[in-house]
mmCIF file of C-alpha atoms in Angstrom:
data_model
loop_
_atom_site.group_PDB
_atom_site.id
_atom_site.type_symbol
_atom_site.label_atom_id
_atom_site.label_comp_id
_atom_site.label_asym_id
_atom_site.label_seq_id
_atom_site.Cartn_x
_atom_site.Cartn_y
_atom_site.Cartn_z
ATOM 1 C CA UNK A 1 220.605 60.882 144.390
ATOM 2 C CA UNK A 2 218.088 61.004 141.566
ATOM 3 C CA UNK A 3 219.160 58.961 138.538
ATOM 4 C CA UNK A 4 217.919 60.189 135.164
ATOM 5 C CA UNK A 5 217.670 57.681 132.318
ATOM 6 C CA UNK A 6 217.323 59.058 128.800
ATOM 7 C CA UNK A 7 215.983 57.118 125.849
ATOM 8 C CA UNK A 8 216.720 56.321 123.186
ATOM 9 C CA UNK A 9 220.493 56.515 123.345
ATOM 10 C CA UNK A 10 220.609 57.495 119.684
ATOM 11 C CA UNK A 11 217.781 58.756 117.516
ATOM 12 C CA UNK A 12 218.160 58.816 113.730
ATOM 13 C CA UNK A 13 215.755 61.124 111.922
ATOM 14 C CA UNK A 14 215.572 63.339 108.855
ATOM 15 C CA UNK A 15 215.155 67.114 108.713
ATOM 16 C CA UNK A 16 211.494 68.028 108.874
ATOM 17 C CA UNK A 17 210.591 65.054 111.042
ATOM 18 C CA UNK A 18 209.381 65.170 114.645
ATOM 19 C CA UNK A 19 211.723 64.118 117.448
ATOM 20 C CA UNK A 20 210.574 62.806 120.815
ATOM 21 C CA UNK A 21 213.200 62.371 123.537
ATOM 22 C CA UNK A 22 212.438 60.783 126.893
ATOM 23 C CA UNK A 23 213.873 61.334 130.372
ATOM 24 C CA UNK A 24 212.822 59.094 133.244
ATOM 25 C CA UNK A 25 213.712 59.818 136.878
ATOM 26 C CA UNK A 26 214.389 57.216 139.565
ATOM 27 C CA UNK A 27 212.100 59.138 141.922
ATOM 28 C CA UNK A 28 209.574 61.905 141.510
ATOM 29 C CA UNK A 29 210.941 65.312 140.536
ATOM 30 C CA UNK A 30 208.747 67.708 142.455
ATOM 31 C CA UNK A 31 207.623 71.067 141.110
ATOM 32 C CA UNK A 32 208.823 69.901 137.693
ATOM 33 C CA UNK A 33 212.380 71.015 138.432
ATOM 34 C CA UNK A 34 213.639 69.542 135.195
ATOM 35 C CA UNK A 35 215.685 71.177 132.435
ATOM 36 C CA UNK A 36 216.853 70.210 128.959
ATOM 37 C CA UNK A 37 220.118 71.217 127.270
ATOM 38 C CA UNK A 38 221.494 70.896 123.750
ATOM 39 C CA UNK A 39 225.194 70.318 123.188
ATOM 40 C CA UNK A 40 227.020 70.371 119.870
ATOM 41 C CA UNK A 41 230.562 69.011 119.410
ATOM 42 C CA UNK A 42 233.167 71.253 120.969
ATOM 43 C CA UNK A 43 230.584 73.575 122.472
ATOM 44 C CA UNK A 44 229.147 74.188 125.903
ATOM 45 C CA UNK A 45 225.632 72.999 126.732
ATOM 46 C CA UNK A 46 222.837 75.419 125.831
ATOM 47 C CA UNK A 47 219.737 75.727 127.986
ATOM 48 C CA UNK A 48 216.563 74.896 126.073
ATOM 49 C CA UNK A 49 213.857 74.202 128.661
ATOM 50 C CA UNK A 50 213.499 74.736 132.417
ATOM 51 C CA UNK A 51 210.634 73.998 134.775
ATOM 52 C CA UNK A 52 209.861 71.022 132.512
ATOM 53 C CA UNK A 53 208.054 73.166 129.937
ATOM 54 C CA UNK A 54 209.319 76.774 129.920
ATOM 55 C CA UNK A 55 211.456 77.717 126.943
ATOM 56 C CA UNK A 56 214.641 79.615 127.668
ATOM 57 C CA UNK A 57 215.261 83.006 126.096
ATOM 58 C CA UNK A 58 215.764 82.829 122.342
ATOM 59 C CA UNK A 59 214.775 79.171 121.966
ATOM 60 C CA UNK A 60 212.571 78.532 118.914
ATOM 61 C CA UNK A 61 209.025 77.367 119.549
ATOM 62 C CA UNK A 62 209.631 74.100 117.707
ATOM 63 C CA UNK A 63 211.210 72.969 121.002
ATOM 64 C CA UNK A 64 208.744 72.001 123.718
ATOM 65 C CA UNK A 65 208.955 70.185 127.026
ATOM 66 C CA UNK A 66 206.334 68.269 128.928
ATOM 67 C CA UNK A 67 205.885 65.813 131.747
ATOM 68 C CA UNK A 68 205.801 65.596 135.509
ATOM 69 C CA UNK A 69 206.689 63.244 138.318
ATOM 70 C CA UNK A 70 209.118 60.727 136.883
ATOM 71 C CA UNK A 71 208.469 60.999 133.131
ATOM 72 C CA UNK A 72 209.503 63.955 130.993
ATOM 73 C CA UNK A 73 209.665 64.544 127.248
ATOM 74 C CA UNK A 74 211.455 66.958 124.938
ATOM 75 C CA UNK A 75 209.761 67.330 121.561
ATOM 76 C CA UNK A 76 211.214 69.010 118.494
ATOM 77 C CA UNK A 77 208.280 69.501 116.154
ATOM 78 C CA UNK A 78 210.113 69.846 112.833
ATOM 79 C CA UNK A 79 213.813 69.137 112.814
ATOM 80 C CA UNK A 80 216.125 71.724 111.337
ATOM 81 C CA UNK A 81 219.694 70.809 110.258
ATOM 82 C CA UNK A 82 221.120 72.694 113.256
ATOM 83 C CA UNK A 83 219.099 70.582 115.729
ATOM 84 C CA UNK A 84 221.258 67.499 115.303
ATOM 85 C CA UNK A 85 223.215 67.331 118.540
ATOM 86 C CA UNK A 86 223.283 65.634 121.951
ATOM 87 C CA UNK A 87 220.482 66.447 124.384
ATOM 88 C CA UNK A 88 220.694 66.169 128.166
ATOM 89 C CA UNK A 89 218.013 66.364 130.816
ATOM 90 C CA UNK A 90 218.857 67.651 134.305
ATOM 91 C CA UNK A 91 216.954 67.557 137.580
ATOM 92 C CA UNK A 92 217.410 70.356 140.066
ATOM 93 C CA UNK A 93 214.876 69.222 142.632
ATOM 94 C CA UNK A 94 217.296 67.377 144.904
ATOM 95 C CA UNK A 95 220.940 67.799 145.743
ATOM 96 C CA UNK A 96 223.134 66.776 144.071
ATOM 97 C CA UNK A 97 221.721 67.979 140.793
ATOM 98 C CA UNK A 98 222.090 65.230 138.214
ATOM 99 C CA UNK A 99 222.087 64.898 134.439
ATOM 100 C CA UNK A 100 220.896 62.122 132.199
ATOM 101 C CA UNK A 101 223.444 60.296 130.084
ATOM 102 C CA UNK A 102 222.271 62.064 126.915
ATOM 103 C CA UNK A 103 220.437 61.259 123.685
ATOM 104 C CA UNK A 104 222.330 61.695 120.429
ATOM 105 C CA UNK A 105 220.097 63.002 117.654
ATOM 106 C CA UNK A 106 221.690 62.170 114.325
ATOM 107 C CA UNK A 107 220.793 62.728 110.704
ATOM 108 C CA UNK A 108 219.288 59.683 109.030
ATOM 109 C CA UNK B 1 226.810 89.382 124.658
ATOM 110 C CA UNK B 2 227.221 87.560 127.958
ATOM 111 C CA UNK B 3 230.602 85.970 128.412
ATOM 112 C CA UNK B 4 232.005 83.446 130.830
ATOM 113 C CA UNK B 5 235.602 82.599 130.024
ATOM 114 C CA UNK B 6 237.425 79.796 131.813
ATOM 115 C CA UNK B 7 241.185 79.480 132.037
ATOM 116 C CA UNK B 8 243.839 77.582 133.957
ATOM 117 C CA UNK B 9 243.406 74.113 132.538
ATOM 118 C CA UNK B 10 246.292 71.973 131.391
ATOM 119 C CA UNK B 11 248.251 68.778 131.901
ATOM 120 C CA UNK B 12 249.086 67.840 135.487
ATOM 121 C CA UNK B 13 250.481 64.701 137.117
ATOM 122 C CA UNK B 14 248.397 62.627 139.522
ATOM 123 C CA UNK B 15 248.542 64.190 142.962
ATOM 124 C CA UNK B 16 249.170 67.626 141.512
ATOM 125 C CA UNK B 17 247.189 70.848 141.733
ATOM 126 C CA UNK B 18 245.569 73.336 139.380
ATOM 127 C CA UNK B 19 243.564 76.501 139.853
ATOM 128 C CA UNK B 20 240.813 77.248 137.377
ATOM 129 C CA UNK B 21 239.392 80.711 136.842
ATOM 130 C CA UNK B 22 236.196 81.929 135.221
ATOM 131 C CA UNK B 23 235.919 85.584 134.216
ATOM 132 C CA UNK B 24 232.460 87.031 133.698
ATOM 133 C CA UNK B 25 231.555 90.005 131.546
ATOM 134 C CA UNK B 26 228.280 91.610 130.471
ATOM 135 C CA UNK B 27 226.510 89.489 133.062
ATOM 136 C CA UNK B 28 225.025 90.123 136.472
ATOM 137 C CA UNK B 29 227.624 88.088 138.344
ATOM 138 C CA UNK B 30 227.527 89.138 141.973
ATOM 139 C CA UNK B 31 223.847 88.398 142.540
ATOM 140 C CA UNK B 32 223.854 84.805 141.328
ATOM 141 C CA UNK B 33 225.044 81.462 142.578
ATOM 142 C CA UNK B 34 227.841 80.183 140.322
ATOM 143 C CA UNK B 35 228.777 76.614 139.544
ATOM 144 C CA UNK B 36 231.385 74.297 138.090
ATOM 145 C CA UNK B 37 230.280 71.383 135.911
ATOM 146 C CA UNK B 38 232.661 68.934 134.239
ATOM 147 C CA UNK B 39 232.527 66.575 131.306
ATOM 148 C CA UNK B 40 234.983 63.715 130.912
ATOM 149 C CA UNK B 41 236.056 63.036 127.307
ATOM 150 C CA UNK B 42 233.162 61.487 125.402
ATOM 151 C CA UNK B 43 231.014 61.351 128.532
ATOM 152 C CA UNK B 44 228.073 63.192 130.072
ATOM 153 C CA UNK B 45 227.821 66.166 132.397
ATOM 154 C CA UNK B 46 228.685 66.039 136.099
ATOM 155 C CA UNK B 47 228.015 68.797 138.616
ATOM 156 C CA UNK B 48 231.142 69.593 140.668
ATOM 157 C CA UNK B 49 230.517 72.536 142.994
ATOM 158 C CA UNK B 50 228.329 75.584 143.682
ATOM 159 C CA UNK B 51 228.877 78.847 145.566
ATOM 160 C CA UNK B 52 226.177 81.316 146.553
ATOM 161 C CA UNK B 53 226.345 84.986 145.643
ATOM 162 C CA UNK B 54 227.903 86.044 148.923
ATOM 163 C CA UNK B 55 229.976 82.866 149.361
ATOM 164 C CA UNK B 56 227.964 81.873 152.426
ATOM 165 C CA UNK B 57 226.752 78.600 150.973
ATOM 166 C CA UNK B 58 229.132 76.192 149.270
ATOM 167 C CA UNK B 59 228.396 72.700 147.985
ATOM 168 C CA UNK B 60 230.567 69.949 146.529
ATOM 169 C CA UNK B 61 230.002 66.659 144.796
ATOM 170 C CA UNK B 62 231.142 63.739 146.925
ATOM 171 C CA UNK B 63 233.708 62.864 144.251
ATOM 172 C CA UNK B 64 235.664 66.097 144.875
ATOM 173 C CA UNK B 65 234.865 66.925 148.500
ATOM 174 C CA UNK B 66 238.009 67.554 150.523
ATOM 175 C CA UNK B 67 240.141 68.009 147.392
ATOM 176 C CA UNK B 68 238.538 70.926 145.521
ATOM 177 C CA UNK B 69 237.766 74.416 146.828
ATOM 178 C CA UNK B 70 235.408 76.845 145.110
ATOM 179 C CA UNK B 71 235.653 80.587 145.670
ATOM 180 C CA UNK B 72 234.659 83.850 144.037
ATOM 181 C CA UNK B 73 235.640 87.519 143.940
ATOM 182 C CA UNK B 74 232.584 89.604 143.064
ATOM 183 C CA UNK B 75 234.668 92.765 142.746
ATOM 184 C CA UNK B 76 236.572 91.071 139.927
ATOM 185 C CA UNK B 77 233.535 89.219 138.489
ATOM 186 C CA UNK B 78 235.525 86.014 138.848
ATOM 187 C CA UNK B 79 234.951 82.444 139.963
ATOM 188 C CA UNK B 80 237.682 80.002 140.938
ATOM 189 C CA UNK B 81 238.214 76.296 141.502
ATOM 190 C CA UNK B 82 241.312 75.167 143.387
ATOM 191 C CA UNK B 83 241.887 71.508 142.589
ATOM 192 C CA UNK B 84 244.316 69.513 144.746
ATOM 193 C CA UNK B 85 245.251 65.829 144.903
ATOM 194 C CA UNK B 86 244.177 65.403 141.311
ATOM 195 C CA UNK B 87 243.366 61.949 139.985
ATOM 196 C CA UNK B 88 243.109 60.492 136.503
ATOM 197 C CA UNK B 89 239.331 60.435 136.865
ATOM 198 C CA UNK B 90 239.302 64.232 137.251
ATOM 199 C CA UNK B 91 240.305 64.514 133.585
ATOM 200 C CA UNK B 92 237.535 66.541 131.955
ATOM 201 C CA UNK B 93 236.476 69.794 130.414
ATOM 202 C CA UNK B 94 235.470 72.081 133.268
ATOM 203 C CA UNK B 95 232.675 74.577 132.638
ATOM 204 C CA UNK B 96 231.587 77.456 134.797
ATOM 205 C CA UNK B 97 227.860 78.130 134.689
ATOM 206 C CA UNK B 98 225.466 80.631 136.200
ATOM 207 C CA UNK B 99 222.275 79.733 138.060
ATOM 208 C CA UNK B 100 219.306 80.457 135.840
ATOM 209 C CA UNK B 101 217.213 81.887 138.634
ATOM 210 C CA UNK B 102 217.970 84.207 141.525
ATOM 211 C CA UNK B 103 215.644 82.217 143.757
ATOM 212 C CA UNK B 104 217.156 78.766 143.469
ATOM 213 C CA UNK B 105 218.566 77.452 146.731
ATOM 214 C CA UNK B 106 220.515 74.596 148.200
ATOM 215 C CA UNK B 107 222.880 74.402 145.271
ATOM 216 C CA UNK B 108 220.102 73.168 143.018
ATOM 217 C CA UNK B 109 219.228 75.091 139.895
ATOM 218 C CA UNK B 110 219.270 74.996 136.140
ATOM 219 C CA UNK B 111 222.038 76.914 134.361
ATOM 220 C CA UNK B 112 221.382 79.633 131.818
ATOM 221 C CA UNK B 113 224.902 80.756 130.877
ATOM 222 C CA UNK B 114 227.931 78.541 130.391
ATOM 223 C CA UNK B 115 231.539 79.229 129.549
ATOM 224 C CA UNK B 116 233.325 77.455 126.698
ATOM 225 C CA UNK B 117 235.195 75.211 129.116
ATOM 226 C CA UNK B 118 238.828 74.501 129.962
ATOM 227 C CA UNK B 119 240.419 71.061 129.626
ATOM 228 C CA UNK B 120 242.124 69.472 132.617
ATOM 229 C CA UNK B 121 244.179 66.370 131.890
ATOM 230 C CA UNK B 122 245.590 64.349 134.786
ATOM 231 C CA UNK B 123 248.209 61.939 133.551
ATOM 232 C CA UNK B 124 251.746 60.849 134.332
#
């Protein structure tokens, strides 16, 4: 199975700053079948990005995804207070689909 | 607003059984593959099982194969997960989630709608 490793484990930033979250795959994820989710405490995950760079419906344009092969990035251009949460990447190229272990984005 | 509502979670002893349900409303249910994903307390997300729109294709994670059974009733807009021979390591919040694309195959897709989850605790 494809193992996804997210870094950093925790990212401490202030509102208004730029956040860059990384997701590295143990083998190439073809056709950029990679998604990103946001999860807040006590809530279900929320789809942000699919196809490595396509924003899901209703997602603000401060969220962007990039990358291919084994290296993918989620960028939040200017952090809003509601963006502080845990972020997961997911590959859906190979079965079983797998998730990264998550990056916690916390307020500095 | 789209709704997926899980139910059926609770406390069960090791070796016991539970049946989870997921009721869908204001969503195109019958045309999409549906999935169960779980999250152990304080941990990450783990895919559990997927079922195609017509129930022809069913997939399970190795960790639950032979113990869990996924099913659906499109007439009732409902998804189910029968969980037998439960173990402590099955303790988690169980989410139902819809494939984000009609054209995904092989049980591999991203998920666009998620329920709020139901907690299953396996403990003596």
